[in-house]
JSON list of C-alpha atoms in Angstrom, two decimals:
[
{"chain": "A", "resi": 1, "resn": "UNK", "atom": "CA", "xyz": [96.94, -81.03, 249.50]},
{"chain": "A", "resi": 2, "resn": "UNK", "atom": "CA", "xyz": [96.52, -80.90, 245.71]},
{"chain": "A", "resi": 3, "resn": "UNK", "atom": "CA", "xyz": [96.48, -77.71, 243.68]},
{"chain": "A", "resi": 4, "resn": "UNK", "atom": "CA", "xyz": [94.74, -77.56, 240.30]},
{"chain": "A", "resi": 5, "resn": "UNK", "atom": "CA", "xyz": [95.02, -74.76, 237.74]},
{"chain": "A", "resi": 6, "resn": "UNK", "atom": "CA", "xyz": [92.90, -74.65, 234.59]},
{"chain": "A", "resi": 7, "resn": "UNK", "atom": "CA", "xyz": [93.70, -72.74, 231.42]},
{"chain": "A", "resi": 8, "resn": "UNK", "atom": "CA", "xyz": [92.62, -72.52, 227.79]},
{"chain": "A", "resi": 9, "resn": "UNK", "atom": "CA", "xyz": [89.18, -70.98, 228.03]},
{"chain": "A", "resi": 10, "resn": "UNK", "atom": "CA", "xyz": [88.05, -68.13, 225.85]},
{"chain": "A", "resi": 11, "resn": "UNK", "atom": "CA", "xyz": [85.47, -66.69, 223.50]},
{"chain": "A", "resi": 12, "resn": "UNK", "atom": "CA", "xyz": [84.73, -68.70, 220.36]},
{"chain": "A", "resi": 13, "resn": "UNK", "atom": "CA", "xyz": [82.00, -69.06, 217.78]},
{"chain": "A", "resi": 14, "resn": "UNK", "atom": "CA", "xyz": [79.67, -72.01, 217.39]},
{"chain": "A", "resi": 15, "resn": "UNK", "atom": "CA", "xyz": [81.42, -74.85, 215.59]},
{"chain": "A", "resi": 16, "resn": "UNK", "atom": "CA", "xyz": [84.90, -73.87, 216.80]},
{"chain": "A", "resi": 17, "resn": "UNK", "atom": "CA", "xyz": [87.24, -75.90, 219.00]},
{"chain": "A", "resi": 18, "resn": "UNK", "atom": "CA", "xyz": [89.09, -75.32, 222.27]},
{"chain": "A", "resi": 19, "resn": "UNK", "atom": "CA", "xyz": [91.50, -77.35, 224.35]},
{"chain": "A", "resi": 20, "resn": "UNK", "atom": "CA", "xyz": [91.40, -76.86, 228.09]},
{"chain": "A", "resi": 21, "resn": "UNK", "atom": "CA", "xyz": [94.34, -77.82, 230.31]},
{"chain": "A", "resi": 22, "resn": "UNK", "atom": "CA", "xyz": [94.56, -78.68, 234.00]},
{"chain": "A", "resi": 23, "resn": "UNK", "atom": "CA", "xyz": [97.92, -78.69, 235.78]},
{"chain": "A", "resi": 24, "resn": "UNK", "atom": "CA", "xyz": [98.10, -80.59, 239.07]},
{"chain": "A", "resi": 25, "resn": "UNK", "atom": "CA", "xyz": [100.70, -80.12, 241.79]},
{"chain": "A", "resi": 26, "resn": "UNK", "atom": "CA", "xyz": [101.22, -81.05, 245.42]},
{"chain": "A", "resi": 27, "resn": "UNK", "atom": "CA", "xyz": [100.37, -84.48, 246.82]},
{"chain": "A", "resi": 28, "resn": "UNK", "atom": "CA", "xyz": [99.16, -85.84, 243.50]},
{"chain": "A", "resi": 29, "resn": "UNK", "atom": "CA", "xyz": [100.13, -89.42, 244.36]},
{"chain": "A", "resi": 30, "resn": "UNK", "atom": "CA", "xyz": [96.82, -89.67, 246.21]},
{"chain": "A", "resi": 31, "resn": "UNK", "atom": "CA", "xyz": [94.78, -88.86, 243.09]},
{"chain": "A", "resi": 32, "resn": "UNK", "atom": "CA", "xyz": [93.00, -91.75, 241.39]},
{"chain": "A", "resi": 33, "resn": "UNK", "atom": "CA", "xyz": [90.71, -89.89, 238.99]},
{"chain": "A", "resi": 34, "resn": "UNK", "atom": "CA", "xyz": [90.73, -86.51, 237.26]},
{"chain": "A", "resi": 35, "resn": "UNK", "atom": "CA", "xyz": [87.52, -84.98, 236.03]},
{"chain": "A", "resi": 36, "resn": "UNK", "atom": "CA", "xyz": [86.06, -82.00, 234.23]},
{"chain": "A", "resi": 37, "resn": "UNK", "atom": "CA", "xyz": [82.83, -80.29, 235.29]},
{"chain": "A", "resi": 38, "resn": "UNK", "atom": "CA", "xyz": [81.08, -77.17, 234.10]},
{"chain": "A", "resi": 39, "resn": "UNK", "atom": "CA", "xyz": [78.65, -74.71, 235.62]},
{"chain": "A", "resi": 40, "resn": "UNK", "atom": "CA", "xyz": [76.52, -72.08, 233.93]},
{"chain": "A", "resi": 41, "resn": "UNK", "atom": "CA", "xyz": [74.77, -69.25, 235.80]},
{"chain": "A", "resi": 42, "resn": "UNK", "atom": "CA", "xyz": [71.73, -70.49, 237.67]},
{"chain": "A", "resi": 43, "resn": "UNK", "atom": "CA", "xyz": [72.50, -74.15, 237.00]},
{"chain": "A", "resi": 44, "resn": "UNK", "atom": "CA", "xyz": [74.01, -76.98, 238.99]},
{"chain": "A", "resi": 45, "resn": "UNK", "atom": "CA", "xyz": [77.52, -78.18, 238.35]},
{"chain": "A", "resi": 46, "resn": "UNK", "atom": "CA", "xyz": [77.44, -80.69, 235.48]},
{"chain": "A", "resi": 47, "resn": "UNK", "atom": "CA", "xyz": [79.72, -83.66, 234.85]},
{"chain": "A", "resi": 48, "resn": "UNK", "atom": "CA", "xyz": [81.63, -83.47, 231.56]},
{"chain": "A", "resi": 49, "resn": "UNK", "atom": "CA", "xyz": [84.33, -86.16, 231.57]},
{"chain": "A", "resi": 50, "resn": "UNK", "atom": "CA", "xyz": [86.71, -88.11, 233.80]},
{"chain": "A", "resi": 51, "resn": "UNK", "atom": "CA", "xyz": [89.82, -90.25, 233.42]},
{"chain": "A", "resi": 52, "resn": "UNK", "atom": "CA", "xyz": [91.52, -92.71, 235.77]},
{"chain": "A", "resi": 53, "resn": "UNK", "atom": "CA", "xyz": [95.15, -92.08, 236.64]},
{"chain": "A", "resi": 54, "resn": "UNK", "atom": "CA", "xyz": [96.50, -95.62, 236.20]},
{"chain": "A", "resi": 55, "resn": "UNK", "atom": "CA", "xyz": [93.92, -97.69, 234.37]},
{"chain": "A", "resi": 56, "resn": "UNK", "atom": "CA", "xyz": [93.24, -95.32, 231.50]},
{"chain": "A", "resi": 57, "resn": "UNK", "atom": "CA", "xyz": [89.47, -95.54, 231.82]},
{"chain": "A", "resi": 58, "resn": "UNK", "atom": "CA", "xyz": [87.36, -92.69, 230.49]},
{"chain": "A", "resi": 59, "resn": "UNK", "atom": "CA", "xyz": [83.74, -91.69, 230.95]},
{"chain": "A", "resi": 60, "resn": "UNK", "atom": "CA", "xyz": [81.75, -88.82, 229.48]},
{"chain": "A", "resi": 61, "resn": "UNK", "atom": "CA", "xyz": [78.61, -86.94, 230.27]},
{"chain": "A", "resi": 62, "resn": "UNK", "atom": "CA", "xyz": [75.82, -87.02, 227.70]},
{"chain": "A", "resi": 63, "resn": "UNK", "atom": "CA", "xyz": [76.56, -83.49, 226.51]},
{"chain": "A", "resi": 64, "resn": "UNK", "atom": "CA", "xyz": [80.20, -84.36, 225.80]},
{"chain": "A", "resi": 65, "resn": "UNK", "atom": "CA", "xyz": [79.82, -87.65, 223.94]},
{"chain": "A", "resi": 66, "resn": "UNK", "atom": "CA", "xyz": [80.98, -87.47, 220.34]},
{"chain": "A", "resi": 67, "resn": "UNK", "atom": "CA", "xyz": [82.40, -83.96, 220.68]},
{"chain": "A", "resi": 68, "resn": "UNK", "atom": "CA", "xyz": [84.79, -83.84, 223.66]},
{"chain": "A", "resi": 69, "resn": "UNK", "atom": "CA", "xyz": [87.85, -85.95, 224.47]},
{"chain": "A", "resi": 70, "resn": "UNK", "atom": "CA", "xyz": [89.66, -86.18, 227.80]},
{"chain": "A", "resi": 71, "resn": "UNK", "atom": "CA", "xyz": [93.34, -87.15, 227.90]},
{"chain": "A", "resi": 72, "resn": "UNK", "atom": "CA", "xyz": [96.41, -86.79, 230.09]},
{"chain": "A", "resi": 73, "resn": "UNK", "atom": "CA", "xyz": [100.17, -86.34, 229.93]},
{"chain": "A", "resi": 74, "resn": "UNK", "atom": "CA", "xyz": [102.92, -87.05, 232.46]},
{"chain": "A", "resi": 75, "resn": "UNK", "atom": "CA", "xyz": [100.99, -89.49, 234.63]},
{"chain": "A", "resi": 76, "resn": "UNK", "atom": "CA", "xyz": [97.96, -87.14, 234.55]},
{"chain": "A", "resi": 77, "resn": "UNK", "atom": "CA", "xyz": [99.86, -84.30, 236.18]},
{"chain": "A", "resi": 78, "resn": "UNK", "atom": "CA", "xyz": [98.43, -82.46, 233.19]},
{"chain": "A", "resi": 79, "resn": "UNK", "atom": "CA", "xyz": [94.95, -83.32, 231.92]},
{"chain": "A", "resi": 80, "resn": "UNK", "atom": "CA", "xyz": [93.30, -81.98, 228.79]},
{"chain": "A", "resi": 81, "resn": "UNK", "atom": "CA", "xyz": [89.78, -81.55, 227.52]},
{"chain": "A", "resi": 82, "resn": "UNK", "atom": "CA", "xyz": [89.58, -81.24, 223.75]},
{"chain": "A", "resi": 83, "resn": "UNK", "atom": "CA", "xyz": [86.26, -79.65, 222.81]},
{"chain": "A", "resi": 84, "resn": "UNK", "atom": "CA", "xyz": [85.08, -79.73, 219.20]},
{"chain": "A", "resi": 85, "resn": "UNK", "atom": "CA", "xyz": [81.90, -78.56, 217.50]},
{"chain": "A", "resi": 86, "resn": "UNK", "atom": "CA", "xyz": [81.16, -76.16, 220.32]},
{"chain": "A", "resi": 87, "resn": "UNK", "atom": "CA", "xyz": [77.61, -74.96, 220.83]},
{"chain": "A", "resi": 88, "resn": "UNK", "atom": "CA", "xyz": [76.21, -71.94, 222.68]},
{"chain": "A", "resi": 89, "resn": "UNK", "atom": "CA", "xyz": [74.87, -74.30, 225.35]},
{"chain": "A", "resi": 90, "resn": "UNK", "atom": "CA", "xyz": [78.49, -75.25, 226.14]},
{"chain": "A", "resi": 91, "resn": "UNK", "atom": "CA", "xyz": [79.00, -71.77, 227.60]},
{"chain": "A", "resi": 92, "resn": "UNK", "atom": "CA", "xyz": [80.03, -72.17, 231.24]},
{"chain": "A", "resi": 93, "resn": "UNK", "atom": "CA", "xyz": [82.90, -72.02, 233.69]},
{"chain": "A", "resi": 94, "resn": "UNK", "atom": "CA", "xyz": [84.82, -75.28, 233.35]},
{"chain": "A", "resi": 95, "resn": "UNK", "atom": "CA", "xyz": [86.41, -76.79, 236.46]},
{"chain": "A", "resi": 96, "resn": "UNK", "atom": "CA", "xyz": [89.09, -79.42, 236.85]},
{"chain": "A", "resi": 97, "resn": "UNK", "atom": "CA", "xyz": [88.70, -81.80, 239.80]},
{"chain": "A", "resi": 98, "resn": "UNK", "atom": "CA", "xyz": [90.79, -84.53, 241.44]},
{"chain": "A", "resi": 99, "resn": "UNK", "atom": "CA", "xyz": [89.67, -87.33, 243.71]},
{"chain": "A", "resi": 100, "resn": "UNK", "atom": "CA", "xyz": [90.00, -90.87, 244.94]},
{"chain": "A", "resi": 101, "resn": "UNK", "atom": "CA", "xyz": [86.70, -92.26, 243.64]},
{"chain": "A", "resi": 102, "resn": "UNK", "atom": "CA", "xyz": [85.54, -92.95, 240.09]},
{"chain": "A", "resi": 103, "resn": "UNK", "atom": "CA", "xyz": [82.36, -90.88, 239.94]},
{"chain": "A", "resi": 104, "resn": "UNK", "atom": "CA", "xyz": [80.13, -88.52, 237.96]},
{"chain": "A", "resi": 105, "resn": "UNK", "atom": "CA", "xyz": [79.12, -86.68, 241.12]},
{"chain": "A", "resi": 106, "resn": "UNK", "atom": "CA", "xyz": [80.88, -83.44, 242.16]},
{"chain": "A", "resi": 107, "resn": "UNK", "atom": "CA", "xyz": [80.72, -84.37, 245.83]},
{"chain": "A", "resi": 108, "resn": "UNK", "atom": "CA", "xyz": [82.98, -87.36, 245.23]},
{"chain": "A", "resi": 109, "resn": "UNK", "atom": "CA", "xyz": [85.94, -85.17, 244.29]},
{"chain": "A", "resi": 110, "resn": "UNK", "atom": "CA", "xyz": [88.37, -83.80, 246.86]},
{"chain": "A", "resi": 111, "resn": "UNK", "atom": "CA", "xyz": [90.11, -80.94, 245.06]},
{"chain": "A", "resi": 112, "resn": "UNK", "atom": "CA", "xyz": [89.00, -78.28, 242.60]},
{"chain": "A", "resi": 113, "resn": "UNK", "atom": "CA", "xyz": [90.60, -75.66, 240.41]},
{"chain": "A", "resi": 114, "resn": "UNK", "atom": "CA", "xyz": [89.43, -72.07, 240.15]},
{"chain": "A", "resi": 115, "resn": "UNK", "atom": "CA", "xyz": [87.79, -72.62, 236.77]},
{"chain": "A", "resi": 116, "resn": "UNK", "atom": "CA", "xyz": [88.29, -71.30, 233.26]},
{"chain": "A", "resi": 117, "resn": "UNK", "atom": "CA", "xyz": [85.51, -69.55, 231.38]},
{"chain": "A", "resi": 118, "resn": "UNK", "atom": "CA", "xyz": [84.28, -70.74, 227.99]},
{"chain": "A", "resi": 119, "resn": "UNK", "atom": "CA", "xyz": [81.88, -68.59, 225.99]},
{"chain": "A", "resi": 120, "resn": "UNK", "atom": "CA", "xyz": [80.42, -69.81, 222.70]},
{"chain": "A", "resi": 121, "resn": "UNK", "atom": "CA", "xyz": [78.60, -67.29, 220.54]},
{"chain": "A", "resi": 122, "resn": "UNK", "atom": "CA", "xyz": [76.12, -68.05, 217.78]}
]
């Protein structure tokens, strides 16, 4: 079992920055990839970014390219999402996920955090 806890969300204005954190614990040796997803009311869960535990590979969703950066410390036991130039359409609950498959699809991930809420005002 892997436990994931997100933090760092809040209320900001358009153009501001936030850094989200995800702390992983438990049987983390089984984790190959860590990802960030987001979900707004009435919408499907959307891929934001992912990073591989050992190889250092990174991928981003279209909405994140050029504005967001995913990184990790301590062998990815802590993963970050740096979000710059935030827009109102970035408003959502952001979830950290851990899995064994490199993927943009939520169903490929095995473990999920409870989410942290990000609200961007205009």
